[in-house]
Amino acid sequence: MHPFTYTKANTATEAIEAVAAGGPGTRYLAGGTTLYDLMKLNVETPTHVVDVTGLSGMREINTSGDRELVFGALARMSDVARDPKIVSDYPLLSESLWRAASEQLRNMATVGGNLLQRTRCAYFRFGEPFACNKRNPGSGCAAQEGIDRGHAVLGGSTSCIAVYPSDWAIALVAFDAEVDVVGSKGQRTIPLNNLHREPGTTPHIETVLEPDELITRIRVPVTPLGWASTYLKIRDRESYAFALASAAVGLEMDGDTVRDARIAIGGLATRPWRTREAEQSLIGQRLTPETARKAGDLALKGAKAGHMNGFRIELGARTVAEALMIAKQRGLAR
Ligand SMILES: Cc1cc2nc3c(=O)[nH]c(=O)nc-3n(C[C@H](O)[C@H](O)[C@H](O)COP(=O)(O)OP(=O)(O)OC[C@H]3O[C@@H](n4cnc5c(N)ncnc54)[C@H](O)[C@@H]3O)c2cc1C
């Protein structure tokens, strides 16, 4: 047990000041389902924990606006997943949440904390004696020569091939979401697509956030691509498992022809992976199993297989293709 101190903040300003006072080993605490888990494994050893669950105004779920959907960072995964407007008009967003974790976890976990959950790479989570540049910079990457069945085929480097695990972030990146953050230097908005970094030579630096920056809310532009959308998640068992491959897809159709498309993939890359070339390949085309499969292949373009994970390149392409056909059917059924 590593001793740590604890503060419960009442305002964002108090929380930010508590991080400054606590120094570099300080962490925000929301639902705790990632942070406490990693503290029990001694992977995260914060010296100070700043509980933000008492902050007011950060649990809002507003899906009635004409321009955007707004989710406070402390809104619970389960509450967002069952919001009636999200269920009916944005099934992609709802499915990405209820296909994640378990009901107990979703009742505890927040949509802000979800974006900052850390990789499930076993070499990262199970500590010494495994080398891990993310956990212990400069120590190496045991996954490169190890059991890499679940590791990334896109966005990896010689320093790290750990998969980015959030399902919700994949859905959000497909729909051009942004996060509002506040820190000691003020407020700013970050497109979700820019929040997470590829590992490069510094896999321990996972996002563009400053250590004291607090995510306050997530905003998703209102889009006609919501209706014909889906989050298809392929995993080793039917529920309570992370993705082997997933696809977040939204379509705007004119009969059989694609007017607009959004595609992002999960479970396969080191960060949320938007696939614009695949999207472009569909625009103005009839959506058939063949054009869907071509988009799937483009989504996986550049994928690099390790020793055991090559099958997930084919699986990823098929997942995208199948998700496109599901989304098309949903559009036709409206
Ligand atoms: C057994 C298990 C299975 C799971 N399966 C899945 C799955 O299939 N798919 C999936 O997507 N997820 C899955 N998860 C992960 C789960 O969704 C996350 O643990 C959860 O969403 C994190 O939210 P939290 O509020 O509990 O975050 P916390 O644990 O409180 O925080 C997580 C991190 O974010 C930081 N943080 C939290 N809130 C903020 C904020 N507002 N601003 C800045 N920093 C913040 C914390 O400092 C910490 O570093 C699983 C988790 C477990 C334990």
Short mmCIF file of C-alpha atoms and ligand atoms in Angstrom, two decimals, residues 26-37 44 52 58 73-74 77 96-97 99-102 105-106 108-118 120 125 165-169 209 213-216 233 235 240-243, ligand 1:
data_model
loop_
_atom_site.label_atom_id
_atom_site.label_comp_id
_atom_site.label_asym_id
_atom_site.label_seq_id
_atom_site.Cartn_x
_atom_site.Cartn_y
_atom_site.Cartn_z
CA THR A 26 -1.67 14.03 -8.07
CA ARG A 27 -4.66 12.46 -9.83
CA TYR A 28 -8.28 13.48 -10.22
CA LEU A 29 -10.79 10.91 -9.01
CA ALA A 30 -14.21 10.49 -10.68
CA GLY A 31 -15.88 7.05 -10.60
CA GLY A 32 -12.58 5.44 -9.59
CA THR A 33 -13.09 2.34 -11.76
CA THR A 34 -9.80 2.87 -13.57
CA LEU A 35 -7.85 4.77 -10.95
CA TYR A 36 -8.52 2.49 -7.96
CA ASP A 37 -8.04 -0.59 -10.13
CA GLU A 44 -0.72 4.09 -10.47
CA VAL A 52 -14.11 15.79 -8.17
CA MET A 58 -20.77 18.48 -14.35
CA ALA A 73 -17.86 14.89 -17.62
CA LEU A 74 -19.34 13.42 -14.42
CA MET A 77 -22.09 5.94 -18.48
CA SER A 96 -20.74 2.22 -27.38
CA LEU A 97 -21.59 2.75 -23.71
CA ARG A 99 -21.53 -2.61 -24.75
CA ALA A 100 -18.71 -1.52 -22.41
CA ALA A 101 -17.86 -3.01 -19.02
CA SER A 102 -20.76 -4.24 -16.83
CA LEU A 105 -19.28 -0.43 -13.58
CA ARG A 106 -21.41 1.75 -15.86
CA MET A 108 -20.19 4.10 -11.22
CA ALA A 109 -18.02 5.22 -14.13
CA THR A 110 -18.22 8.69 -15.67
CA VAL A 111 -18.14 9.61 -19.35
CA GLY A 112 -15.19 11.97 -18.70
CA GLY A 113 -13.14 9.37 -16.83
CA ASN A 114 -13.93 6.87 -19.57
CA LEU A 115 -11.92 8.90 -22.10
CA LEU A 116 -8.86 8.83 -19.84
CA GLN A 117 -8.94 5.14 -18.90
CA ARG A 118 -5.63 3.44 -19.49
CA ARG A 120 -5.49 -3.08 -20.79
CA ARG A 125 -1.04 -3.72 -15.89
CA PRO A 165 -9.42 0.77 -24.83
CA SER A 166 -12.42 3.16 -24.65
CA ASP A 167 -15.47 2.29 -26.78
CA TRP A 168 -17.19 5.63 -26.10
CA ALA A 169 -14.22 7.60 -27.48
CA LEU A 209 -3.87 17.54 -21.42
CA GLU A 213 -6.56 20.15 -16.74
CA LEU A 214 -10.01 18.89 -15.83
CA ILE A 215 -12.45 17.74 -18.51
CA THR A 216 -15.72 19.54 -17.71
CA LYS A 233 -18.04 -4.55 -31.07
CA ARG A 235 -14.94 -9.62 -28.59
CA TYR A 240 -18.05 -7.83 -20.32
CA ALA A 241 -14.97 -7.86 -22.53
CA PHE A 242 -12.88 -5.32 -24.39
CA ALA A 243 -13.01 -5.18 -28.19
C1 LIG B 1 -13.53 -4.96 -15.44
C2 LIG B 1 -13.64 -3.74 -16.32
C3 LIG B 1 -14.13 -3.86 -17.61
C4 LIG B 1 -14.22 -2.74 -18.43
N1 LIG B 1 -14.68 -2.87 -19.73
C5 LIG B 1 -14.71 -1.78 -20.53
C6 LIG B 1 -15.11 -1.88 -21.90
O1 LIG B 1 -15.46 -2.95 -22.39
N2 LIG B 1 -15.10 -0.75 -22.65
C7 LIG B 1 -14.74 0.47 -22.13
O2 LIG B 1 -14.79 1.47 -22.85
N3 LIG B 1 -14.35 0.59 -20.85
C8 LIG B 1 -14.32 -0.49 -20.05
N4 LIG B 1 -13.89 -0.38 -18.77
C9 LIG B 1 -13.33 0.89 -18.32
C10 LIG B 1 -14.35 1.79 -17.66
O3 LIG B 1 -15.28 2.21 -18.64
C11 LIG B 1 -13.55 2.96 -17.11
O4 LIG B 1 -12.84 2.46 -16.00
C12 LIG B 1 -14.40 4.12 -16.68
O5 LIG B 1 -15.16 4.64 -17.73
C13 LIG B 1 -13.53 5.22 -16.10
O6 LIG B 1 -14.36 6.23 -15.56
P1 LIG B 1 -14.25 6.66 -14.03
O7 LIG B 1 -15.19 7.76 -13.82
O8 LIG B 1 -14.40 5.49 -13.12
O9 LIG B 1 -12.75 7.17 -14.04
P2 LIG B 1 -11.63 7.24 -12.87
O10 LIG B 1 -11.13 5.88 -12.58
O11 LIG B 1 -12.13 8.04 -11.73
O12 LIG B 1 -10.53 8.09 -13.64
C14 LIG B 1 -9.86 7.57 -14.77
C15 LIG B 1 -8.73 8.53 -15.12
O13 LIG B 1 -9.25 9.75 -15.61
C16 LIG B 1 -8.88 10.83 -14.77
N5 LIG B 1 -10.10 11.66 -14.72
C17 LIG B 1 -11.33 11.25 -14.36
N6 LIG B 1 -12.23 12.21 -14.58
C18 LIG B 1 -11.54 13.27 -15.07
C19 LIG B 1 -11.92 14.57 -15.53
N7 LIG B 1 -13.19 14.99 -15.50
N8 LIG B 1 -10.95 15.40 -15.99
C20 LIG B 1 -9.65 15.00 -16.03
N9 LIG B 1 -9.24 13.78 -15.60
C21 LIG B 1 -10.18 12.92 -15.15
C22 LIG B 1 -8.43 10.24 -13.47
O14 LIG B 1 -7.41 11.02 -12.85
C23 LIG B 1 -7.86 8.90 -13.93
O15 LIG B 1 -6.54 9.06 -14.37
C24 LIG B 1 -13.83 -1.47 -17.93
C25 LIG B 1 -13.36 -1.35 -16.61
C26 LIG B 1 -13.26 -2.47 -15.81
C27 LIG B 1 -12.74 -2.31 -14.40
#
